[in-house]
């Protein structure tokens, strides 16, 4: 009669161990205070110390599989090994592959067939089989560990998306799967799973069974998630614009570095066309084109988020890229600064313009970084692509001498670029105090009108305003009379910490110097501090990175469709869910929208707003770090939702600013007025009856700001920068404006004058 292996084992082991037989089945628990080492060899090889806790996972005619719990190691003994009491060899299932394979070779005999089973069959066998016999405590523990690891597996959760098990539902599904398993598992499967242990192997084994289980148990969840996913489908964005697809478009990519005539050439075609649209990255640039084109006798209207200037009989429009219509037909469209498709926040506007414009000819102007992705897009859209490559009119020369850390070394025609408002004002004040130069100032928070005024003041020859102090706001496309760009520093605050300014941005800013047609056709660039020079040179020499993804953002209709799948959720949560679940093709990314979510959160307080109004309000141009501006936006939304005329309820100061606080207040007030104008252009105009008043206020504030900047000789503050700078000063010991410097200091000083006169193409 075949002996029960357990009994045999017990007997064999009895000669070596003192074993307490706990389970009535062939599963054991040995507690090690009763464990005696069978031989010195075993004792040495395992290094057991008393007391040990042993769990026997498996004992059959093929051998003994057990785990030393307090070592958390698994071992396997073959019957021969077990039987040979004097030479007991115990193999460890662990890091040692040799031992592992020896173990699994033995395992093969008993339960390896489980791994070869078709998961569908295995699942059905489990499902239709009897309720499983009770598992031992230790076995339960280990199985639990395996399932726990499965439920937390990123791989499994990711794979589950393919059968429409969402990432948020996956842990629940995995838990129910575990319960099912515990109820229905059979001995071989337990043994096999235990032999795999928690981790990759068991996950790979369990997953197909999980799929079968899920398909049968969660049809509703799967259906729901499937329709949610299909409503958050952002794949194939080229199919969103069937009218553009119906046109055989000719795309001309004007590809080259700054100051190479890209925009100029595109605008030539724009002006020749019967009907044209120019899409600008900035209001200021749209205004510049609007002026230039009209001055050439081509009637051109202006359309930005804030202003509509219709020129009678005009068939041309200069607009900001966000405002471009994909419904109108044009002969020629120009999309300037096309590399902005990859912008993390605003990229979607360029992508939409490229995919959706209904134009016979589309001129793209930009650096080469998105050329290969534009090629791919044109393949998908079926458009013809023509590439025109450009070189800089004049080389940009790096002055290796730098300003030697002394701002007094500025010269007429210099533009000093700094990356914070505080540094801009500090520089302006220092220059005006220590030299005979006067400064114009351009930075992002200034209204475009004021920036334009400052730019004109600087561009005009024969006045004392011959230095420009600016932020990276001068970086894009503008044509200024700059002889030399001087980088005050080359690092900036990214909202979290100081980081080096990206090379592409450095190139773009430096490219403002020596524009063709300006009074200084030879461009120079340098840094204030010598140690920053190498980084400047490095940036200018660096080839353009190839962009691999461009931005997308859903239309309202897509968000609405998605919202239909989910009940009782705030708008900000809805956006979050959308971003978690949306599907995108390989070379698209979903644009960041944290600022939109912040506004959405604030607007939660406003009841009675339709989803569409909410969506559109969230795009209003507001500085989310400016509490005053946020307060006014909330007020506008409340009035709008309550169906009462939206009032401005804000006064304009009588005179120009006398200190930085007042200057900040003017900036902030202009932003509120600008927001009002934007809303009036995006919602029913009759609900915003004070547009005229707002336009007047915007002009007055812009003028006051201009006057204030000319007078400004006070120490700058800033809404958030002040605190940040204080924190930074505390942390790092403020000596002078940060630069990249500290780390690379010594190395660079050695090389400084070597690169004198270095010419960068
Ligand atoms: N063929 C030309 N004749 C006269 N002026 C030109 C010509 N091409 C370009 N320019 C002038 O050269 C300057 C730079 O040209 P443009 O603005 O087109 O450069 P860009 O390559 O678009 O630069 P960025 O990348 O900085 O936008 C402009 O003032 C433009 O008017
Ligand atoms: Mg340009």
PDB file of C-alpha atoms in Angstrom, residues 417-541:
ATOM      1  CA  UNK A 417      17.785  90.268 -19.567  1.00  0.00           C
ATOM      2  CA  UNK A 418      16.861  89.150 -16.074  1.00  0.00           C
ATOM      3  CA  UNK A 419      14.394  86.486 -15.055  1.00  0.00           C
ATOM      4  CA  UNK A 420      12.518  88.064 -12.178  1.00  0.00           C
ATOM      5  CA  UNK A 421      10.669  91.290 -11.740  1.00  0.00           C
ATOM      6  CA  UNK A 422      12.805  92.149  -8.761  1.00  0.00           C
ATOM      7  CA  UNK A 423      16.044  91.750 -10.678  1.00  0.00           C
ATOM      8  CA  UNK A 424      14.670  93.800 -13.547  1.00  0.00           C
ATOM      9  CA  UNK A 425      13.958  96.736 -11.249  1.00  0.00           C
ATOM     10  CA  UNK A 426      17.189  96.363  -9.330  1.00  0.00           C
ATOM     11  CA  UNK A 427      19.065  96.488 -12.623  1.00  0.00           C
ATOM     12  CA  UNK A 428      17.145  99.487 -13.920  1.00  0.00           C
ATOM     13  CA  UNK A 429      17.717 101.388 -10.704  1.00  0.00           C
ATOM     14  CA  UNK A 430      21.406 100.520 -10.598  1.00  0.00           C
ATOM     15  CA  UNK A 431      21.951 101.557 -14.216  1.00  0.00           C
ATOM     16  CA  UNK A 432      20.142 104.850 -13.812  1.00  0.00           C
ATOM     17  CA  UNK A 433      21.921 105.570 -10.562  1.00  0.00           C
ATOM     18  CA  UNK A 434      25.442 104.771 -11.660  1.00  0.00           C
ATOM     19  CA  UNK A 435      25.456 105.699 -15.357  1.00  0.00           C
ATOM     20  CA  UNK A 436      24.003 108.364 -17.609  1.00  0.00           C
ATOM     21  CA  UNK A 437      21.758 105.877 -19.376  1.00  0.00           C
ATOM     22  CA  UNK A 438      17.997 105.686 -19.008  1.00  0.00           C
ATOM     23  CA  UNK A 439      16.161 102.391 -19.134  1.00  0.00           C
ATOM     24  CA  UNK A 440      13.006 101.098 -20.711  1.00  0.00           C
ATOM     25  CA  UNK A 441      11.442  98.078 -19.071  1.00  0.00           C
ATOM     26  CA  UNK A 442       9.572  95.079 -20.519  1.00  0.00           C
ATOM     27  CA  UNK A 443       8.262  92.143 -18.511  1.00  0.00           C
ATOM     28  CA  UNK A 444       5.350  89.744 -18.691  1.00  0.00           C
ATOM     29  CA  UNK A 445       2.991  91.376 -16.204  1.00  0.00           C
ATOM     30  CA  UNK A 446       2.934  94.634 -18.143  1.00  0.00           C
ATOM     31  CA  UNK A 447       0.056  95.178 -20.540  1.00  0.00           C
ATOM     32  CA  UNK A 448       1.063  94.775 -24.199  1.00  0.00           C
ATOM     33  CA  UNK A 449       0.308  98.449 -24.779  1.00  0.00           C
ATOM     34  CA  UNK A 450       2.848  99.430 -22.125  1.00  0.00           C
ATOM     35  CA  UNK A 451       5.370  96.950 -23.463  1.00  0.00           C
ATOM     36  CA  UNK A 452       4.895  98.361 -26.915  1.00  0.00           C
ATOM     37  CA  UNK A 453       5.304 101.865 -25.623  1.00  0.00           C
ATOM     38  CA  UNK A 454       8.496 100.904 -23.845  1.00  0.00           C
ATOM     39  CA  UNK A 455       9.775  99.083 -26.947  1.00  0.00           C
ATOM     40  CA  UNK A 456       9.072 102.129 -29.113  1.00  0.00           C
ATOM     41  CA  UNK A 457      10.787 104.419 -26.657  1.00  0.00           C
ATOM     42  CA  UNK A 458      13.830 102.177 -26.773  1.00  0.00           C
ATOM     43  CA  UNK A 459      13.735 101.726 -30.560  1.00  0.00           C
ATOM     44  CA  UNK A 460      13.567 105.446 -31.284  1.00  0.00           C
ATOM     45  CA  UNK A 461      16.977 106.955 -31.714  1.00  0.00           C
ATOM     46  CA  UNK A 462      17.957 110.285 -30.272  1.00  0.00           C
ATOM     47  CA  UNK A 463      16.375 109.995 -26.845  1.00  0.00           C
ATOM     48  CA  UNK A 464      18.080 109.144 -23.598  1.00  0.00           C
ATOM     49  CA  UNK A 465      16.275 105.770 -23.250  1.00  0.00           C
ATOM     50  CA  UNK A 466      18.984 103.683 -24.823  1.00  0.00           C
ATOM     51  CA  UNK A 467      19.013 100.645 -22.519  1.00  0.00           C
ATOM     52  CA  UNK A 468      16.306  98.030 -22.289  1.00  0.00           C
ATOM     53  CA  UNK A 469      15.910  95.929 -19.164  1.00  0.00           C
ATOM     54  CA  UNK A 470      13.642  93.011 -19.871  1.00  0.00           C
ATOM     55  CA  UNK A 471      12.500  89.584 -18.887  1.00  0.00           C
ATOM     56  CA  UNK A 472      12.205  86.633 -21.272  1.00  0.00           C
ATOM     57  CA  UNK A 473       9.036  88.394 -22.487  1.00  0.00           C
ATOM     58  CA  UNK A 474      11.229  89.913 -25.240  1.00  0.00           C
ATOM     59  CA  UNK A 475      12.230  86.462 -26.400  1.00  0.00           C
ATOM     60  CA  UNK A 476       9.650  85.785 -29.028  1.00  0.00           C
ATOM     61  CA  UNK A 477       9.656  87.217 -32.511  1.00  0.00           C
ATOM     62  CA  UNK A 478       9.887  90.902 -31.550  1.00  0.00           C
ATOM     63  CA  UNK A 479      12.026  93.218 -33.626  1.00  0.00           C
ATOM     64  CA  UNK A 480      13.898  95.614 -31.372  1.00  0.00           C
ATOM     65  CA  UNK A 481      16.899  97.861 -31.936  1.00  0.00           C
ATOM     66  CA  UNK A 482      19.162  95.803 -29.730  1.00  0.00           C
ATOM     67  CA  UNK A 483      22.896  95.808 -30.267  1.00  0.00           C
ATOM     68  CA  UNK A 484      23.813  93.441 -27.476  1.00  0.00           C
ATOM     69  CA  UNK A 485      21.917  91.071 -25.218  1.00  0.00           C
ATOM     70  CA  UNK A 486      23.453  90.943 -21.748  1.00  0.00           C
ATOM     71  CA  UNK A 487      22.258  88.102 -19.552  1.00  0.00           C
ATOM     72  CA  UNK A 488      22.021  89.370 -16.007  1.00  0.00           C
ATOM     73  CA  UNK A 489      21.986  85.717 -15.001  1.00  0.00           C
ATOM     74  CA  UNK A 490      21.123  82.399 -16.600  1.00  0.00           C
ATOM     75  CA  UNK A 491      18.955  80.712 -14.038  1.00  0.00           C
ATOM     76  CA  UNK A 492      15.366  81.254 -13.156  1.00  0.00           C
ATOM     77  CA  UNK A 493      12.769  80.161 -10.678  1.00  0.00           C
ATOM     78  CA  UNK A 494      10.584  77.384 -12.057  1.00  0.00           C
ATOM     79  CA  UNK A 495       7.922  77.621  -9.367  1.00  0.00           C
ATOM     80  CA  UNK A 496       9.846  75.258  -7.165  1.00  0.00           C
ATOM     81  CA  UNK A 497      13.540  75.975  -7.396  1.00  0.00           C
ATOM     82  CA  UNK A 498      16.154  77.844  -9.392  1.00  0.00           C
ATOM     83  CA  UNK A 499      16.999  76.034 -12.620  1.00  0.00           C
ATOM     84  CA  UNK A 500      19.197  76.879 -15.596  1.00  0.00           C
ATOM     85  CA  UNK A 501      17.353  78.691 -18.369  1.00  0.00           C
ATOM     86  CA  UNK A 502      16.800  76.130 -21.158  1.00  0.00           C
ATOM     87  CA  UNK A 503      19.157  76.405 -24.098  1.00  0.00           C
ATOM     88  CA  UNK A 504      16.344  76.964 -26.604  1.00  0.00           C
ATOM     89  CA  UNK A 505      15.176  79.983 -24.626  1.00  0.00           C
ATOM     90  CA  UNK A 506      18.689  81.381 -24.285  1.00  0.00           C
ATOM     91  CA  UNK A 507      19.076  81.116 -28.066  1.00  0.00           C
ATOM     92  CA  UNK A 508      15.801  82.815 -28.684  1.00  0.00           C
ATOM     93  CA  UNK A 509      16.524  85.703 -26.355  1.00  0.00           C
ATOM     94  CA  UNK A 510      20.072  86.163 -27.607  1.00  0.00           C
ATOM     95  CA  UNK A 511      18.627  86.186 -31.125  1.00  0.00           C
ATOM     96  CA  UNK A 512      17.013  89.558 -30.418  1.00  0.00           C
ATOM     97  CA  UNK A 513      20.354  91.246 -30.901  1.00  0.00           C
ATOM     98  CA  UNK A 514      21.323  92.642 -34.293  1.00  0.00           C
ATOM     99  CA  UNK A 515      18.055  92.207 -36.153  1.00  0.00           C
ATOM    100  CA  UNK A 516      18.165  92.818 -39.851  1.00  0.00           C
ATOM    101  CA  UNK A 517      16.884  96.292 -40.547  1.00  0.00           C
ATOM    102  CA  UNK A 518      17.729  97.555 -37.081  1.00  0.00           C
ATOM    103  CA  UNK A 519      20.329 100.241 -36.416  1.00  0.00           C
ATOM    104  CA  UNK A 520      22.654  97.536 -35.131  1.00  0.00           C
ATOM    105  CA  UNK A 521      22.743  94.792 -37.747  1.00  0.00           C
ATOM    106  CA  UNK A 522      25.588  92.952 -35.988  1.00  0.00           C
ATOM    107  CA  UNK A 523      24.334  91.020 -33.010  1.00  0.00           C
ATOM    108  CA  UNK A 524      26.344  90.642 -29.824  1.00  0.00           C
ATOM    109  CA  UNK A 525      25.603  88.759 -26.667  1.00  0.00           C
ATOM    110  CA  UNK A 526      27.325  88.316 -23.347  1.00  0.00           C
ATOM    111  CA  UNK A 527      26.717  87.895 -19.640  1.00  0.00           C
ATOM    112  CA  UNK A 528      27.025  90.228 -16.701  1.00  0.00           C
ATOM    113  CA  UNK A 529      29.192  87.773 -14.811  1.00  0.00           C
ATOM    114  CA  UNK A 530      32.142  85.969 -16.264  1.00  0.00           C
ATOM    115  CA  UNK A 531      31.305  82.558 -14.765  1.00  0.00           C
ATOM    116  CA  UNK A 532      28.025  82.469 -16.701  1.00  0.00           C
ATOM    117  CA  UNK A 533      29.727  82.851 -20.035  1.00  0.00           C
ATOM    118  CA  UNK A 534      30.447  79.189 -20.696  1.00  0.00           C
ATOM    119  CA  UNK A 535      26.836  78.271 -20.184  1.00  0.00           C
ATOM    120  CA  UNK A 536      25.805  80.965 -22.651  1.00  0.00           C
ATOM    121  CA  UNK A 537      28.239  79.630 -25.241  1.00  0.00           C
ATOM    122  CA  UNK A 538      27.139  76.077 -24.561  1.00  0.00           C
ATOM    123  CA  UNK A 539      23.499  77.039 -25.128  1.00  0.00           C
ATOM    124  CA  UNK A 540      24.199  78.875 -28.351  1.00  0.00           C
ATOM    125  CA  UNK A 541      26.250  76.019 -29.751  1.00  0.00           C
TER     126      UNK A 541
END
